[in-house]
Structures are given as structure tokens and as C-alpha cells.
CSV table of C-alpha atoms in Angstrom, one decimal:
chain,number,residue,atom,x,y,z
A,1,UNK,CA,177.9,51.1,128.0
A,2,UNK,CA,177.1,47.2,127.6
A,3,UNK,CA,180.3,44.7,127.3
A,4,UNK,CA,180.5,40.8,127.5
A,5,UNK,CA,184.1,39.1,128.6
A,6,UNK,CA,183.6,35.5,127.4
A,7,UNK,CA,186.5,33.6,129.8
A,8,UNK,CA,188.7,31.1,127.9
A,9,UNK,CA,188.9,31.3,124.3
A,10,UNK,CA,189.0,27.8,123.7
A,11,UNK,CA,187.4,25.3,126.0
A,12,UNK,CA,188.1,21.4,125.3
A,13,UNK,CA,185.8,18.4,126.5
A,14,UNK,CA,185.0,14.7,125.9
A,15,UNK,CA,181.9,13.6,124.2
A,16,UNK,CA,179.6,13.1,127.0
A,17,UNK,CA,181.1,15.3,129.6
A,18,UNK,CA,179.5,19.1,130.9
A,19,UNK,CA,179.9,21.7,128.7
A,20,UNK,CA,180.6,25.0,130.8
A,21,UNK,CA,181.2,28.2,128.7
A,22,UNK,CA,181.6,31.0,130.6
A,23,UNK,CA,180.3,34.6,130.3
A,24,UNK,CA,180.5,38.0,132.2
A,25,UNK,CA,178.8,40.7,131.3
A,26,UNK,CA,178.6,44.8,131.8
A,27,UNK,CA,175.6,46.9,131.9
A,28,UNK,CA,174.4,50.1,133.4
A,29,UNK,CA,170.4,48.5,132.6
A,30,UNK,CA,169.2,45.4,132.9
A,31,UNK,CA,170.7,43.7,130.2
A,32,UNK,CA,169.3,41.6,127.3
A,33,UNK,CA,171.7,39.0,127.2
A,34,UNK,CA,172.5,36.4,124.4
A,35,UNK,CA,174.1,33.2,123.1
A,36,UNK,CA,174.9,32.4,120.2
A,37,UNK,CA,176.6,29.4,118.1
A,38,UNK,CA,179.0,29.8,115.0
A,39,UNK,CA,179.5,26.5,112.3
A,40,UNK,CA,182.6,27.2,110.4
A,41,UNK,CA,181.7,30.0,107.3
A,42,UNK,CA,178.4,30.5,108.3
A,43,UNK,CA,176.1,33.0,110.0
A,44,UNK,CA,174.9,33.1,114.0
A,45,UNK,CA,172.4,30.9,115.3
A,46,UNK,CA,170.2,32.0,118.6
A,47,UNK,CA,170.9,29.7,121.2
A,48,UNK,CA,168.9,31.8,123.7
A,49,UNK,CA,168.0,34.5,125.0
A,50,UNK,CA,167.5,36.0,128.7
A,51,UNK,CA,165.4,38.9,128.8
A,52,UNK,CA,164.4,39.6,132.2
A,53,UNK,CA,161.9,36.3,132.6
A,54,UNK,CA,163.0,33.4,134.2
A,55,UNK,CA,166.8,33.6,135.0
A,56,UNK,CA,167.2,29.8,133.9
A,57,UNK,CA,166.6,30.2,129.9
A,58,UNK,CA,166.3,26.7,128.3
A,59,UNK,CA,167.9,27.0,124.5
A,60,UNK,CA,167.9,24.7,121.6
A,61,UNK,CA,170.0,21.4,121.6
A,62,UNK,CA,170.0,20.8,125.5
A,63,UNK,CA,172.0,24.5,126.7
A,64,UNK,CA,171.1,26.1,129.0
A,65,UNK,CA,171.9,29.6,130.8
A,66,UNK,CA,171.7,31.3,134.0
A,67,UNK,CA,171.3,34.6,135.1
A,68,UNK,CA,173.0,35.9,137.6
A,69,UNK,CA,172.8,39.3,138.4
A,70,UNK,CA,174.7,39.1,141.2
A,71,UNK,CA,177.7,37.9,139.7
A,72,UNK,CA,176.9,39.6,136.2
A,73,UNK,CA,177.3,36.2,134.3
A,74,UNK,CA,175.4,34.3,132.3
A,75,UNK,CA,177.0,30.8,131.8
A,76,UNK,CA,176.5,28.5,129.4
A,77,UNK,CA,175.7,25.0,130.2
A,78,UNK,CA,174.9,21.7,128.3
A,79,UNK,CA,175.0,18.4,130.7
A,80,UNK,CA,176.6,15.8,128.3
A,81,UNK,CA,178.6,17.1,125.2
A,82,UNK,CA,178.0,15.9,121.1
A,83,UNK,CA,180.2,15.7,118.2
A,84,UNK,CA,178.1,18.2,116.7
A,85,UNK,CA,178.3,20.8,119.8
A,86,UNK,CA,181.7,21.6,118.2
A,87,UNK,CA,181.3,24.9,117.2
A,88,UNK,CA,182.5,28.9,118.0
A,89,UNK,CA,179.8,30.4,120.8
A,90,UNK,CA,179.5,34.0,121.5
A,91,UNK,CA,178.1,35.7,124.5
A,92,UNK,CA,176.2,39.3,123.5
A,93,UNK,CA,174.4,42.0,125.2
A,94,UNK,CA,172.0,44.3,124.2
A,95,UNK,CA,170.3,46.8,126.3
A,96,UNK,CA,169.0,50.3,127.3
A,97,UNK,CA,166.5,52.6,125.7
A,98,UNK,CA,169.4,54.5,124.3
A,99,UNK,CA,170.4,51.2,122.0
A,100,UNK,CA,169.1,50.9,118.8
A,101,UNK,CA,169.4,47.2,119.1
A,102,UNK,CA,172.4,46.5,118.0
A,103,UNK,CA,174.3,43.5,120.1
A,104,UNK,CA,177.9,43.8,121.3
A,105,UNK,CA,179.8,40.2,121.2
A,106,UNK,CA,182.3,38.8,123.4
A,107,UNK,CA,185.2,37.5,122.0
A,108,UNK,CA,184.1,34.0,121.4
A,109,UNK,CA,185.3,30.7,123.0
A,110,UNK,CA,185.9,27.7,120.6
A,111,UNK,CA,184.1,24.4,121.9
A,112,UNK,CA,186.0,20.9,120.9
A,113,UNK,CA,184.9,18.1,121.7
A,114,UNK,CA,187.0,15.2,122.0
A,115,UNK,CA,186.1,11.2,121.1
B,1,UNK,CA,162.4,31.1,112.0
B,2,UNK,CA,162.9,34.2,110.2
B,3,UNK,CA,165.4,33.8,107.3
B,4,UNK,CA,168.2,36.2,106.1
B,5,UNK,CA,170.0,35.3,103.3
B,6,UNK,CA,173.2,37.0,101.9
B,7,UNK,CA,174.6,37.1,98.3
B,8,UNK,CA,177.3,36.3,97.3
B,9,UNK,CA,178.6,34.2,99.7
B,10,UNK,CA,181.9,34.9,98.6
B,11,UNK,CA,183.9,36.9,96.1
B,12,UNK,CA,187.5,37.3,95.1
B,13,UNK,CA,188.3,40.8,93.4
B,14,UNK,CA,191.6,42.4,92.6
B,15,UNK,CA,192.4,45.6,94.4
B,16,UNK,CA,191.0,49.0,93.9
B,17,UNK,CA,187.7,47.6,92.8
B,18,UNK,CA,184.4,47.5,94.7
B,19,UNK,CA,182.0,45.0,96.1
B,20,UNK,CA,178.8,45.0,96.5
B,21,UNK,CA,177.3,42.5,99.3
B,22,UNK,CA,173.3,42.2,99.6
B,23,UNK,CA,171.2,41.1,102.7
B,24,UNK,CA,168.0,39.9,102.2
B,25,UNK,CA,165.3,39.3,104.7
B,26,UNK,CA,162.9,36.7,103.3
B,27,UNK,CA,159.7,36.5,105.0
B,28,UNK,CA,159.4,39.3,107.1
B,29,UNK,CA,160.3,43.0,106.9
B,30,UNK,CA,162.9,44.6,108.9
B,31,UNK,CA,163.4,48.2,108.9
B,32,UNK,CA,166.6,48.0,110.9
B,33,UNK,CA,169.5,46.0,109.9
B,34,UNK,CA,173.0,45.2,111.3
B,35,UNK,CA,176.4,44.8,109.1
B,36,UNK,CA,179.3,43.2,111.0
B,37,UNK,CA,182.7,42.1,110.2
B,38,UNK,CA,184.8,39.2,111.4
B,39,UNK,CA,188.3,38.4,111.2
B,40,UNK,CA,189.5,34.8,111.0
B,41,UNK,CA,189.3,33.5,115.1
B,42,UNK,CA,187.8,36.6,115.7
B,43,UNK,CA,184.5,38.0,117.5
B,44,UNK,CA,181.8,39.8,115.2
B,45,UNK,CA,182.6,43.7,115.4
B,46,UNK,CA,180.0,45.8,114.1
B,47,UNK,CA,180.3,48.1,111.6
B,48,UNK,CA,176.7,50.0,111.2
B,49,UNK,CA,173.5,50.0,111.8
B,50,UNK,CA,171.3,50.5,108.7
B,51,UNK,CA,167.6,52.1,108.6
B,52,UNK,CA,165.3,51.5,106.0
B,53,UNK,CA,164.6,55.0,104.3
B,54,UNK,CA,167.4,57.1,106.1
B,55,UNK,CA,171.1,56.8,106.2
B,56,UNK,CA,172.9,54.6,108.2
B,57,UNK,CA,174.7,55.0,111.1
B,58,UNK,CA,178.3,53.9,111.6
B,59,UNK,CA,180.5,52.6,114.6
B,60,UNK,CA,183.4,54.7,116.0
B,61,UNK,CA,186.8,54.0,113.0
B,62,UNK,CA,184.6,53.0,110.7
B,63,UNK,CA,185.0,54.6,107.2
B,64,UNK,CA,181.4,55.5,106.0
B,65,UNK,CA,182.8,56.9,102.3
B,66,UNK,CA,184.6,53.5,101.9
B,67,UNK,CA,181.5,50.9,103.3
B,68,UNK,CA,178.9,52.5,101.5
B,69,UNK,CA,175.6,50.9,102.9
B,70,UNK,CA,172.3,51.7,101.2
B,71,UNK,CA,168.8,50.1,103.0
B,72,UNK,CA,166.3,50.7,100.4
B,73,UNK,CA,163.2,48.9,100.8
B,74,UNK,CA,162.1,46.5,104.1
B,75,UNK,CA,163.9,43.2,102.7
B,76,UNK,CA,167.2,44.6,101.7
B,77,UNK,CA,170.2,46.7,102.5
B,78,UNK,CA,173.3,46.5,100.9
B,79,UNK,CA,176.9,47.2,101.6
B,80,UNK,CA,179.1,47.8,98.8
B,81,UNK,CA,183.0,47.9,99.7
B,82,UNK,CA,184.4,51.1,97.4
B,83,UNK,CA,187.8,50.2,96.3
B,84,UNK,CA,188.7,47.7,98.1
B,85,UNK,CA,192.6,46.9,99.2
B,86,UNK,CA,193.8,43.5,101.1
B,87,UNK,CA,193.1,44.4,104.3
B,88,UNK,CA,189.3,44.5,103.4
B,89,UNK,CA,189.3,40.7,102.9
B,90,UNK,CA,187.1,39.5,105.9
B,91,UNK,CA,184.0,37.9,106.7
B,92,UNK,CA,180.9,40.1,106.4
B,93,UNK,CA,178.3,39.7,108.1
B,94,UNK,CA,174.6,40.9,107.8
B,95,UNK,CA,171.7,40.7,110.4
B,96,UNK,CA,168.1,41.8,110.3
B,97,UNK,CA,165.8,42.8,112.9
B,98,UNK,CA,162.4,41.6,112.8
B,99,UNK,CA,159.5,44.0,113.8
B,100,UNK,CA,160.0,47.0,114.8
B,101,UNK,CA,161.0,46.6,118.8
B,102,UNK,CA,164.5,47.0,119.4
B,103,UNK,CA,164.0,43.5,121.8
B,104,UNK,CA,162.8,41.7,119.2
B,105,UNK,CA,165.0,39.0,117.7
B,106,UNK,CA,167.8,39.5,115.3
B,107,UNK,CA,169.0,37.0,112.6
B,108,UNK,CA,171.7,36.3,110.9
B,109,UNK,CA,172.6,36.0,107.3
B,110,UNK,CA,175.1,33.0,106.4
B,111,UNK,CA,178.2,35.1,105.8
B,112,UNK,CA,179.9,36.7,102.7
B,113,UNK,CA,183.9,35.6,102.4
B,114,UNK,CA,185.2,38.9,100.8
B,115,UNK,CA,189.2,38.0,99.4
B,116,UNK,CA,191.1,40.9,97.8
B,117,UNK,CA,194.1,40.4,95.9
């Protein structure tokens, strides 16, 4: 079965500084692996996606993730932090011809990002 | 990108009654589509998976007799909430599947804020 631990619910930085989200993940395939970004009420928003290409994925608004199968993680990175990159991220995994495509989520860290 | 959309997106009903949430995919068809739940600070957990033209199949705890989901054309399933007690209220959340490839890219509907009095 396919799991995600995101590390740190909460994660706090200054406009400007690295954003470093962290995310482990399980998998007994190779894993199709996922970020996503949460606004407050509202629905999930592909950051990007990592499915077995390069293992630095380029995303939307300057993130960026890296593949590491040796550490099973796939971070998430942005090099200077926005006002508007304040937001609830989730890690997820899908994978396995067995899956219907369904995605299982880690628990979510919540970005702020301080003045 | 593919849009999803969700109706309503929110809805206050008194307990014992029931709900019924739709998810729409707009431009494209999607024969598989994904209901999830989230509680406030929460992760998304989901509930079942729903296939166009067959029943749909539900996560481990998950009361199929109470979340009745019905998926009855390519744009739309729906999940109606059958008499529905306080511990209901939660975010609901639908996704959509587009094409038929299990890899291929899932999106998100806005959200439906279920409150039960």
C-alpha cells in the first residue's frame, strides 16, 4: 500500500526566504507522486507532478520538487517566498496497477509567510 | 485546465434530513470520479470512488447506505448525505478524472461546506 508523511504540520517563513516543505513517501511501485496547494474553502490545485520523468519537476508559481528514491521523499521547494504562497500543501501518492487512481494525501502542512 | 465545478457550495440543513451534493465536470468527460471529505485542519480522506454506469466503490468505515453516490452520465456524479446528523458537517470534496488512464490528471471541484444543525 502507498502512504505519504508530510513532516511539520505548520512551517513559518519570511517573505523572500526558501520555502522547504517536506514529504516522505511509501510505495511498493514506483510511485506517482503529487503536490498540491489548498486556499482557504476551496478545492486542490496541481502544483506538480512526478511521474517517473525527470526527478526535478518544475510546478506552477516557482516550486519545485525532487525525487529521491533513495530517500523516498519528494520535497517541496520555492527559492524566495510570496504573500500569496500562504496557503495549506498536500503531498499525495498514487500508484500500482492495482489502484484505480485514487490519491492518498498526507496530512498537510500549513505555509505562513511572515512580512 | 479541466474544470470541475460543485453545487452548492454550501448548505445548512437541520438534522435527520438529506443532502444532495453534485460534481460536475465541464469540458471533458470523466468516467471515474473521486469524493473526499475534510475536517477543519485536516488532510482530504477519501470516501469513494465513483464509476460512471456501475456502482461505486467505497473506502474501509465508510457507510455506503448513508453516502449514497450515484455517477450517471460522463459529467456528473452525485453524493447525497441520507439523514444527516452533526457529525456529517464537513467539507466535501469532489474530483474528476480526465480520460480514461488512471495516470492521467485529476481535478478538483471548489468544495461544498455541509453544516448540520
Amino acid at each position: 500500500a502507498q502512504s505519504v508523511t508530510q513532516l511539520g504540520s505548520h512551517v513559518s517563513v519570511s517573505e523572500g526566504a526558501l520555502v522547504l516543505l517536506r514529504c516522505n513517501y511509501s510505495s511498493s511501485v514506483p510511485p506517482y507522486l503529487f503536490w498540491y496547494v489548498q486556499y482557504p474553502n476551496q478545492g486542490l490545485q496541481l502544483l506538480l507532478k512526478y511521474t517517473s520523468a525527470a526527478t526535478l519537476v518544475k510546478g506552477i508559481n516557482g516550486f519545485e520538487a525532487e525525487f529521491k528514491k533513495s530517500e523516498t521523499s519528494f520535497h517541496l521547494t520555492k527559492p524566495s517566498a510570496h504573500m500569496s504562497d500562504a496557503a495549506e500543501y498536500f503531498c499525495a501518492v498514487r500508484g500500482g496497477r492495482s489502484n484505480t487512481g485514487k490519491l492518498i494525501f498526507g496530512q498537510g502542512t500549513t505555509l505562513q509567510v511572515k512580512p | 485546465g479541466a474544470v470541475v465545478s460543485q453545487h452548492p457550495s454550501w448548505v445548512i440543513c437541520k438534522s435527520g434530513t438529506s443532502v444532495k451534493i453534485e460534481c460536475r465536470s465541464l469540458d471533458f468527460q470523466a468516467t471515474t470520479m473521486f469524493w473526499y471529505r475534510q475536517f477543519p485542519k485536516q488532510s482530504l480522506m477519501l470516501m469513494a470512488t465513483s464509476n460512471e454506469g456501475s456502482k461505486a466503490t467505497y473506502e474501509q468505515g465508510v457507510e455506503k447506505d448513508k453516502f449514497l453516490i450515484n455517477h450517471a452520465s460522463l459529467t456528473l456524479s452525485t453524493l447525497t448525505v441520507t439523514s444527516a446528523h452533526p457529525e456529517d458537517s464537513s467539507f466535501y470534496i469532489c474530483s474528476a478524472l480526465q480520460g480514461g488512464g488512471i495516470y492521467n490528471e485529476q481535478f478538483f471541484g471548489p468544495g461544498t461546506r455541509l453544516t448540520v444543525l
